[in-house]
CSV table of C-alpha atoms and ligand atoms in Angstrom, one decimal:
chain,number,residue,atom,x,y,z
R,1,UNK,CA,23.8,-9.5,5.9
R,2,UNK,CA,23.3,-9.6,2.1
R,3,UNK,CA,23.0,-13.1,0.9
R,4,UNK,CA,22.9,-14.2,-3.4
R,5,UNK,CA,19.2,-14.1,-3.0
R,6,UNK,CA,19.2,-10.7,-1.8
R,7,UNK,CA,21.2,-9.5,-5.0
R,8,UNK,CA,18.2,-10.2,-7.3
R,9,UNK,CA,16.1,-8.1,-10.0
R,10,UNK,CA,12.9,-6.9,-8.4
R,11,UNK,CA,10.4,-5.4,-10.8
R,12,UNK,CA,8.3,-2.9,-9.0
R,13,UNK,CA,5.4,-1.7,-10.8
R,14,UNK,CA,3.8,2.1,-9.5
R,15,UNK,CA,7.4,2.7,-8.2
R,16,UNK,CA,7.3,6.4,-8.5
R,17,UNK,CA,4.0,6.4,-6.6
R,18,UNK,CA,3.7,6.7,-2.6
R,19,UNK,CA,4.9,3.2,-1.1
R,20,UNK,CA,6.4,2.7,-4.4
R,21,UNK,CA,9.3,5.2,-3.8
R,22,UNK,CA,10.0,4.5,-0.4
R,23,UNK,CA,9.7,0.6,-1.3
R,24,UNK,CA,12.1,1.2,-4.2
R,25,UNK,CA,14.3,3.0,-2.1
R,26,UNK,CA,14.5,0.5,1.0
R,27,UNK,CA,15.0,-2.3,-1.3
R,28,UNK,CA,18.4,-0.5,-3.0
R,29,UNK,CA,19.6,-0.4,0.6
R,30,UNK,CA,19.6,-3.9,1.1
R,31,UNK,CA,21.3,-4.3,-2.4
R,32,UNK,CA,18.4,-5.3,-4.3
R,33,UNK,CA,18.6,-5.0,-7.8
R,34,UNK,CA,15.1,-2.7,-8.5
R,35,UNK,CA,13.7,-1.9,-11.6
R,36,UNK,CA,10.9,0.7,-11.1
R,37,UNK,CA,7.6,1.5,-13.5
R,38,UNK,CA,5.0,3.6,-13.2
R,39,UNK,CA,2.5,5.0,-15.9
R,40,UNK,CA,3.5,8.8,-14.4
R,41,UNK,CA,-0.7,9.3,-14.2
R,42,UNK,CA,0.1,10.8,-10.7
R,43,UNK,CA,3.8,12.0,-10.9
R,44,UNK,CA,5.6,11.8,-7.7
R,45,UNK,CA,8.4,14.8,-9.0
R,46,UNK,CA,9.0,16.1,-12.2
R,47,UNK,CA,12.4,14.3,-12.5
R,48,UNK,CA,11.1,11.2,-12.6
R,49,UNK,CA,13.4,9.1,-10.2
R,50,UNK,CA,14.9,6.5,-12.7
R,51,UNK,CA,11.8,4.5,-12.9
R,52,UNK,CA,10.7,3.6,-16.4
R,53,UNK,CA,7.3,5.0,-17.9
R,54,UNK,CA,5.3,2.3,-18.9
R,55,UNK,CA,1.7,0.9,-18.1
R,56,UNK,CA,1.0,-2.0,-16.9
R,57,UNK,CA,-1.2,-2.9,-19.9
R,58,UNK,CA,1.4,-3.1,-21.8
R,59,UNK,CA,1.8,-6.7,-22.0
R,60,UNK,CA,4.6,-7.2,-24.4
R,61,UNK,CA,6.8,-4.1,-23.2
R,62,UNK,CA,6.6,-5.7,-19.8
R,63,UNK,CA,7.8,-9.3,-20.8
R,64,UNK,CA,10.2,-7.4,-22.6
R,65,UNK,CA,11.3,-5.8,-19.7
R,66,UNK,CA,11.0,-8.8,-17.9
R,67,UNK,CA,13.2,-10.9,-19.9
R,68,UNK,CA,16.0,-8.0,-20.6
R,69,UNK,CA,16.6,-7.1,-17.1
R,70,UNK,CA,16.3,-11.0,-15.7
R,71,UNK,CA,13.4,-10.3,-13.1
R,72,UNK,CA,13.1,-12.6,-10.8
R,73,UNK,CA,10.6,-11.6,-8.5
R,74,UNK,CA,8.1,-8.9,-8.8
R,75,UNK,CA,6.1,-6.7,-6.5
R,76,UNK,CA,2.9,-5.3,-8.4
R,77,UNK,CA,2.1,-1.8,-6.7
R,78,UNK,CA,0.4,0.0,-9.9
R,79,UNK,CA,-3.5,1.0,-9.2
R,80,UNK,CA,-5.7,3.6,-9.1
R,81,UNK,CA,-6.0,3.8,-5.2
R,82,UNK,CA,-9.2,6.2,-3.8
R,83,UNK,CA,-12.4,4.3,-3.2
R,84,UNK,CA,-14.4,7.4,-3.4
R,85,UNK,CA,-12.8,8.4,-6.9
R,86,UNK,CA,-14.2,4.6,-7.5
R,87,UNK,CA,-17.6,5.0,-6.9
R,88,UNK,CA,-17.3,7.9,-9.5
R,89,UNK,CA,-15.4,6.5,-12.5
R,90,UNK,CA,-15.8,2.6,-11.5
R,91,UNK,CA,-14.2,1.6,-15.5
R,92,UNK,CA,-11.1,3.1,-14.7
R,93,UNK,CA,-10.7,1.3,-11.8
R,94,UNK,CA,-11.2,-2.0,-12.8
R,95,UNK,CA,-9.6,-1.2,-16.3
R,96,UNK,CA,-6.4,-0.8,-14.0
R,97,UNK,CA,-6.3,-2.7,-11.4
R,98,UNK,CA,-8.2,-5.7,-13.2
R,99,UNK,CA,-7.2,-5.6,-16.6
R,100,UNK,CA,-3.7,-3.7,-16.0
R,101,UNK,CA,-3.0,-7.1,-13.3
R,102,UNK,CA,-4.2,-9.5,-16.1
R,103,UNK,CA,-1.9,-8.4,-18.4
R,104,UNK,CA,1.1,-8.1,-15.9
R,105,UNK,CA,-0.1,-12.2,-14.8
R,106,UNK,CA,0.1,-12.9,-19.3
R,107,UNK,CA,3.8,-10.9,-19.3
R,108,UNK,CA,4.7,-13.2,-16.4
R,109,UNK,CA,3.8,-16.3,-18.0
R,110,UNK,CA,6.4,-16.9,-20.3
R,111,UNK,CA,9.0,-15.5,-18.0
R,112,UNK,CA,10.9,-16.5,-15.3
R,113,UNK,CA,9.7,-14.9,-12.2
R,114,UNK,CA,9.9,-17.0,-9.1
R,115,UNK,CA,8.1,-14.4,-6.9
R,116,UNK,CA,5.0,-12.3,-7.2
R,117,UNK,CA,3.8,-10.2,-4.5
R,118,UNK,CA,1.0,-7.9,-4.7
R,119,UNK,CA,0.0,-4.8,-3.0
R,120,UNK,CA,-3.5,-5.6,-1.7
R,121,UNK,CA,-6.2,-3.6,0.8
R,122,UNK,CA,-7.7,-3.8,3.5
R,123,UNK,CA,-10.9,-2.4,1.2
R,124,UNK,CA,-11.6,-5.8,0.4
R,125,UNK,CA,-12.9,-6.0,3.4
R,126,UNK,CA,-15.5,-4.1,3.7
R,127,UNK,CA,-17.6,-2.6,6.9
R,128,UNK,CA,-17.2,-5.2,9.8
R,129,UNK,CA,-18.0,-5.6,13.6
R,130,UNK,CA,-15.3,-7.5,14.3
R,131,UNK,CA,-12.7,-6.0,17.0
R,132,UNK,CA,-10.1,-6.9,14.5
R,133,UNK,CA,-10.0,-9.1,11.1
R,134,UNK,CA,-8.3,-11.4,10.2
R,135,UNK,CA,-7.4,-13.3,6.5
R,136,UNK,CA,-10.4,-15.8,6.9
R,137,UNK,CA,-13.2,-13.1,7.3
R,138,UNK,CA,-16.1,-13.0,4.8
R,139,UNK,CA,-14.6,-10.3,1.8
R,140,UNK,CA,-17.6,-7.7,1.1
R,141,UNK,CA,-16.1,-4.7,-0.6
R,142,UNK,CA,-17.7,-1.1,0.2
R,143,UNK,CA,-16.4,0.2,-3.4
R,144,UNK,CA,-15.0,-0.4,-7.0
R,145,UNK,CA,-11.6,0.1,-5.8
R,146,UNK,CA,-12.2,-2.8,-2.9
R,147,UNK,CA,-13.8,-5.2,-5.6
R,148,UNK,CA,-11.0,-4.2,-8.1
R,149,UNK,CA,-8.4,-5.2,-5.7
R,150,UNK,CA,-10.3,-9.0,-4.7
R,151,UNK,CA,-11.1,-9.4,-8.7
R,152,UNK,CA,-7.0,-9.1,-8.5
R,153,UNK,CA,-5.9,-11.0,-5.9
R,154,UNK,CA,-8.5,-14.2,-7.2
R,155,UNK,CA,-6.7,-13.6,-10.6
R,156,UNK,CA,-3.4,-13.7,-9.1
R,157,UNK,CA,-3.9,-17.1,-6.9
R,158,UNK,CA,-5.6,-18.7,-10.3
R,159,UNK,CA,-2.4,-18.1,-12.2
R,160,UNK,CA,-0.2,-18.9,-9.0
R,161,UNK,CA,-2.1,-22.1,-8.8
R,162,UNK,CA,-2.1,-22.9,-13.0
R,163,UNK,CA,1.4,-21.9,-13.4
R,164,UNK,CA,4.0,-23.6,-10.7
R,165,UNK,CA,6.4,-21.4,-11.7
R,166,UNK,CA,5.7,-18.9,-9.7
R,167,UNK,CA,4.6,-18.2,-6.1
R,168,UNK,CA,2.6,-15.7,-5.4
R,169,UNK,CA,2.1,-13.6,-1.7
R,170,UNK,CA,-1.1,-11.1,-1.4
R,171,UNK,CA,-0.5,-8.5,1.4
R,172,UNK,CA,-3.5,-6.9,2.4
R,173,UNK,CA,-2.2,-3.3,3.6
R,174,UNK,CA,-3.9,-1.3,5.7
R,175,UNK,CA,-3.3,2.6,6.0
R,176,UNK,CA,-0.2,3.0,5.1
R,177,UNK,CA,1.8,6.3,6.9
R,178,UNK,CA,4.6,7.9,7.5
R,179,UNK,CA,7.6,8.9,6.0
R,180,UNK,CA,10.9,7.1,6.4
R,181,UNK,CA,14.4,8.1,8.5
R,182,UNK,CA,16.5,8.6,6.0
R,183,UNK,CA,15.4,11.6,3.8
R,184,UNK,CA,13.5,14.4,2.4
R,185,UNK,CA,10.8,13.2,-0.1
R,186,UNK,CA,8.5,15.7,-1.5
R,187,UNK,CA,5.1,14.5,-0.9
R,188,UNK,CA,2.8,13.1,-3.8
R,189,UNK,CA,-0.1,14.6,-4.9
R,190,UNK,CA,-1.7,10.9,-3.5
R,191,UNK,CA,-0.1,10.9,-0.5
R,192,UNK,CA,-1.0,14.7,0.4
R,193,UNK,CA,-4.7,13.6,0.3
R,194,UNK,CA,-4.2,11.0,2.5
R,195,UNK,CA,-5.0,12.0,6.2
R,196,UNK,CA,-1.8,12.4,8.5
R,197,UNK,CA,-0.1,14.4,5.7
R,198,UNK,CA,-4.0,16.3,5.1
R,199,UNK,CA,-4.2,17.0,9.1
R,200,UNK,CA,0.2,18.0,9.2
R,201,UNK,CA,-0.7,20.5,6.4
R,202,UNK,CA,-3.8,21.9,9.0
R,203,UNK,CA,-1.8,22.2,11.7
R,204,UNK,CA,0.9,24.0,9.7
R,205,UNK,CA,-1.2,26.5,8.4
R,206,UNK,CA,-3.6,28.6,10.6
R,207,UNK,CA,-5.9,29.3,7.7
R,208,UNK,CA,-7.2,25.8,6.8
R,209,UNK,CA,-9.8,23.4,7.9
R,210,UNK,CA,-9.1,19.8,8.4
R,211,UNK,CA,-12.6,18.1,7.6
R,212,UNK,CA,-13.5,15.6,9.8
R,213,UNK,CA,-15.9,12.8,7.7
R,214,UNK,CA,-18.4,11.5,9.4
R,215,UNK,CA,-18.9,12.4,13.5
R,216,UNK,CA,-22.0,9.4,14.3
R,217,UNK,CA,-20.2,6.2,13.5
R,218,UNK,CA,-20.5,3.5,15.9
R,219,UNK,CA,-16.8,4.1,17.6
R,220,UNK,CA,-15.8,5.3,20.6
R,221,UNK,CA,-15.4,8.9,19.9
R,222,UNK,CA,-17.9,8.9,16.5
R,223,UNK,CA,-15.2,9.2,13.9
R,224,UNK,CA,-13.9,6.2,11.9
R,225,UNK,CA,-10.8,3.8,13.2
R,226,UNK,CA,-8.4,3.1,11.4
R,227,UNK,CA,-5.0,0.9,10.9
R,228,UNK,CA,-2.2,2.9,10.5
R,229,UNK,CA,0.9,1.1,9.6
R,230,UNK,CA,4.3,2.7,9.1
R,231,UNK,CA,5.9,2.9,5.8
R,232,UNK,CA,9.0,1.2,6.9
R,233,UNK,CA,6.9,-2.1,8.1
R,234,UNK,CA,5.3,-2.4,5.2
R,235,UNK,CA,8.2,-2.1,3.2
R,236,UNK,CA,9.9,-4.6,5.5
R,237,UNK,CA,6.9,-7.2,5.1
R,238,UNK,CA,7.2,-6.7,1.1
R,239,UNK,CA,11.2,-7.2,1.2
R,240,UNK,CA,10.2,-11.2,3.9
R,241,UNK,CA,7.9,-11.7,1.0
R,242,UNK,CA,10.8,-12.0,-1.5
R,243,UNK,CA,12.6,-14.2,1.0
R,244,UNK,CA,10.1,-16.7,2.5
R,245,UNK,CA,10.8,-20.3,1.9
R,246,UNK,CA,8.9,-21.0,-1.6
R,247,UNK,CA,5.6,-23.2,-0.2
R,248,UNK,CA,4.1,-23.4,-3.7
R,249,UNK,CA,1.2,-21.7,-2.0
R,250,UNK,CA,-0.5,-18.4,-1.9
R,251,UNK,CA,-0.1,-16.9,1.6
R,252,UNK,CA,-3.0,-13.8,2.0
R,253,UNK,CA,-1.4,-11.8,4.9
R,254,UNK,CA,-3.1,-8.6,6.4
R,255,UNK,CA,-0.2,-6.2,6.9
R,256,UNK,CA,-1.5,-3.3,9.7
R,257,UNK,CA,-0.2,-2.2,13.3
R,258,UNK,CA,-3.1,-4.4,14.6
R,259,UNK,CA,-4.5,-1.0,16.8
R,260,UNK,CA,-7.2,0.9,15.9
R,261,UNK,CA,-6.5,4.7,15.6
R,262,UNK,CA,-9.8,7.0,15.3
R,263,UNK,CA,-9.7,10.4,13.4
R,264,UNK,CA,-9.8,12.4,16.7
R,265,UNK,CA,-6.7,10.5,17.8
R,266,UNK,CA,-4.9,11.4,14.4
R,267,UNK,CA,-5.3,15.0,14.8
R,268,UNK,CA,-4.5,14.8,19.4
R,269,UNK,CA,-1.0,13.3,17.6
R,270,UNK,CA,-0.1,15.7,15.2
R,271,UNK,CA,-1.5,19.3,17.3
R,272,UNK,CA,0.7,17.4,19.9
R,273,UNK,CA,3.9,16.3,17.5
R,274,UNK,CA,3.5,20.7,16.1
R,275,UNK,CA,2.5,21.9,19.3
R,276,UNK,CA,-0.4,23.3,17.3
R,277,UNK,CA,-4.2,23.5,16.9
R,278,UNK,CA,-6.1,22.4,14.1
R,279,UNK,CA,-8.8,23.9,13.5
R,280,UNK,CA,-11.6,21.0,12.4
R,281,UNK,CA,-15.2,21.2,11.0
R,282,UNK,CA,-17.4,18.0,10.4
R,283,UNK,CA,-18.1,17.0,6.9
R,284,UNK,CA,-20.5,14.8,5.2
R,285,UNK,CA,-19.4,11.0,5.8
R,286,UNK,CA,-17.5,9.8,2.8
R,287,UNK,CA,-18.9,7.2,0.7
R,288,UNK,CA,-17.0,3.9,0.4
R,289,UNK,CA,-15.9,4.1,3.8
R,290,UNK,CA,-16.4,1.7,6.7
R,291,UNK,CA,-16.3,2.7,9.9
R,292,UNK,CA,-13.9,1.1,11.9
R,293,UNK,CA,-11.3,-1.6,10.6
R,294,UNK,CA,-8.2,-3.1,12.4
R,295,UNK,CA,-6.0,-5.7,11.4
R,296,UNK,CA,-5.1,-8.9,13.3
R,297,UNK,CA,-1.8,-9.4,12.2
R,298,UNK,CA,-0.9,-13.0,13.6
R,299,UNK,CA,-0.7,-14.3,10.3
R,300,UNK,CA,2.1,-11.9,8.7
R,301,UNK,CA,4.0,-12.7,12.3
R,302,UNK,CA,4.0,-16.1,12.1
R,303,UNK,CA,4.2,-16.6,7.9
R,304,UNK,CA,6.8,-13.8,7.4
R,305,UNK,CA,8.7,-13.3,10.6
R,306,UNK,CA,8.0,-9.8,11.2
R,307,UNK,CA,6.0,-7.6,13.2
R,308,UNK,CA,5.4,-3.8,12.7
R,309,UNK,CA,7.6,-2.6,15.2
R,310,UNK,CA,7.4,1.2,14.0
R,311,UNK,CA,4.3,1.8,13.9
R,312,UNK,CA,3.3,3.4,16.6
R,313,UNK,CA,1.1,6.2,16.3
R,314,UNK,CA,3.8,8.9,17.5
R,315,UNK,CA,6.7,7.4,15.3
R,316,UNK,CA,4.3,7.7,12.4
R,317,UNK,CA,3.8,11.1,12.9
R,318,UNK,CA,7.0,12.3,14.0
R,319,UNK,CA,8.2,10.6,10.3
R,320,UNK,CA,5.7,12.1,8.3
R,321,UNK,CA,7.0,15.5,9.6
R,322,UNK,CA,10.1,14.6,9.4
R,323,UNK,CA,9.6,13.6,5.7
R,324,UNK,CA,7.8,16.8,4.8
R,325,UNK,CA,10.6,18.9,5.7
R,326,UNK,CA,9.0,20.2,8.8
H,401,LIG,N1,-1.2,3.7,0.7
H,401,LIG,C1,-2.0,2.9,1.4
H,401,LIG,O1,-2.4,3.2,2.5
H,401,LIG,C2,-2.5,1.6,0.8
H,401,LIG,C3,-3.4,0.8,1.5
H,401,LIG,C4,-3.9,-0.3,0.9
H,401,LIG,C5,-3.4,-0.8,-0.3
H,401,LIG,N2,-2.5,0.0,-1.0
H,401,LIG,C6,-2.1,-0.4,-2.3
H,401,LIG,O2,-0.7,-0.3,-2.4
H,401,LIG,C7,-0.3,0.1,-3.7
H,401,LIG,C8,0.5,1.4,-3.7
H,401,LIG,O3,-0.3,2.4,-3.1
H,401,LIG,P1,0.2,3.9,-3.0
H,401,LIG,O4,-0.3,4.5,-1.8
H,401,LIG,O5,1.7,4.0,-3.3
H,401,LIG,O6,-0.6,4.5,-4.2
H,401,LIG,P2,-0.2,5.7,-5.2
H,401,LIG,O7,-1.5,6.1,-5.9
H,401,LIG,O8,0.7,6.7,-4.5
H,401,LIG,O9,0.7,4.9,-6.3
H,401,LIG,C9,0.2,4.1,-7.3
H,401,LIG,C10,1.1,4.3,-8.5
H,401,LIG,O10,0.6,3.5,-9.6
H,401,LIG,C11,0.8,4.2,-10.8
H,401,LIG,N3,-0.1,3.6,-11.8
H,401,LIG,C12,-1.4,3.8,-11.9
H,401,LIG,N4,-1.9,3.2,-13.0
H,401,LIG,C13,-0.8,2.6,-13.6
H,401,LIG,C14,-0.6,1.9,-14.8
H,401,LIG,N5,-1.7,1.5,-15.5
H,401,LIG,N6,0.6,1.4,-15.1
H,401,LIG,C15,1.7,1.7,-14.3
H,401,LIG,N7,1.6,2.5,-13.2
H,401,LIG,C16,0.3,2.9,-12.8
H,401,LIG,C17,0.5,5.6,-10.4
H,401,LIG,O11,1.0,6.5,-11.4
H,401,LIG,C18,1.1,5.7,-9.1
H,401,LIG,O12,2.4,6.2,-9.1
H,401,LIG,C19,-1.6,0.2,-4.5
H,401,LIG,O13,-1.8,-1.0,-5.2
H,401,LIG,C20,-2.7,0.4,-3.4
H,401,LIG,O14,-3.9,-0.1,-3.8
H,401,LIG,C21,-2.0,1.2,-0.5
């Protein structure tokens, strides 16, 4: 059921990137009102979905924007997302996902948006040996792109905080994957480097090599572990974060399956899901990376009312096949 609430402007920011478009997508079914930007710096299709070119620094186009299409909530995807790019070309990093969040947080502030959510990582983190972690643990960053992303959500809850005109929610995703039911979506250059789409491309083709990163980390088969969440969950917990009850707080909610997948257990899944092999080799551990990290997700239960129910590691795969059209 579709309620008045439900019928609002949504600004997404990134929308033409990887949980962008399926974000932008699931939110039109449930007859939100979406208005989609994205800088284009890593193009989802030529044609460029109805989402408006803009970047996020562009402070006055956006409360232009803002004020012309009467947002009343907005979900702040845009970034530069690969840790190890980070450690490379740290300025662009925080000159995107700092800066470009500073000047959505000044577009904002003469506006009036009720809801801000932002697209937050589970990088923030940084290596732990805790089974599973929860909002409270200590942040320690392994990377630019993890500090970026904790300079942006301390911005965000200052300006939630100073403002009390808008609420703010931080979700702290975890590896996002999958593809969703509905369609066909050409995969970004992003999301092809990601790993389930990297190992569905190895197991596809007999010729390729799916590199392994790293076979001596402390886990129980010696490659990392990871949270895979599915697509449709996370878009799910984005759309509850629109609809909560407005607490004038700044709920910081880790949004994973809450099980830890290793490499190994990736590549078992899709050579089962193709009823392939994939041929593997072991490659230098990338930097940035921590070894194992899994999600307790009691808090996004409990604050938002939702669980990932999806995201199993089967469903995931069998969707990201689905998706690529295999
Ligand atoms: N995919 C995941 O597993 C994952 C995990 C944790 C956090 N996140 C966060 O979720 C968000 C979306 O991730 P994604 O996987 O869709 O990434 P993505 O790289 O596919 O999409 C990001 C989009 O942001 C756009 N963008 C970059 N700079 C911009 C700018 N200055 N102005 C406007 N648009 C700009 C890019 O063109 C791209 O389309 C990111 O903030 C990311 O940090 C994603």
């Amino acid at each position: 059921m579709v309620d008045a609430e439900s019928r609002a402007s949504v600004l997404v920011t990134g929308a033409a990137g990887y949980v962008g478009t399926h974000l932008s997508r699931y939110l039109q079914a449930r007859r939100w009102r979406v208005i989609g930007i994205d800088s284009f710096l890593r193009p989802l299709s030529p044609a460029k979905r109805g989402v408006i070119a803009m970047d996020v620094a562009d402070t006055a186009a956006l409360e232009t924007l803002l004020r012309s299409e009467a947002v009343s909530h907005v979900i702040h995807l845009a970034a530069l997302t690969f840790p190890a790019e980070s450690l490379l070309d740290p300025g662009s990093y925080y000159a995107t996902n700092v800066a470009g969040t500073l000047s959505l947080l000044r577009a904002i502030r003469n506006v009036s948006v009720s809801t801000l959510v932002f697209a937050s990582s589970c990088a923030i983190y940084g290596a732990t040996t805790d089974d599973y972690v929860n909002e409270s643990n200590a942040a320690s960053p392994c990377s630019p792109y993890g500090r970026s992303k904790l300079m942006a959500e301390q911005m965000i809850i200052d300006s939630a905080v100073a403002s009390k005109s808008f609420d703010a929610v931080i979700l702290r995703l975890f590896n996002v994957a999958g593809g969703d039911s509905g369609s066909f979506v050409p995969g970004t250059r992003c999301a092809a480097t990601r790993l389930i789409p990297s190992a569905i491309r190895a197991a596809r083709d007999s010729s390729s090599v799916f590199g392994i990163h790293g076979v001596d980390w402390p886990t129980p088969d010696g490659t990392c572990v990871r949270d895979y969440v599915h697509i449709e969950d996370v878009c799910a917990a984005f759309e509850r974060s629109l609809v909560i009850p407005r607490s004038g707080g700044c709920p910081i909610l880790n949004i994973g399956s809450g099980v830890g997948t290793s490499i190994r257990n990736v590549i078992q899944a899709v050579e089962r899901a193709t009823e392939s092999q994939i041929a593997t080799a072991v490659r230098e551990a990338s930097p940035g990376d921590p070894p194992a990290i899994v999600a307790s997700v009691d808090a996004a239960r409990r604050v938002l009312q939702w669980s990932p129910g999806r995201s199993a590691l089967a469903e995931i795969v069998q969707s990201a096949l689905a998706e690529s059209g295999a």
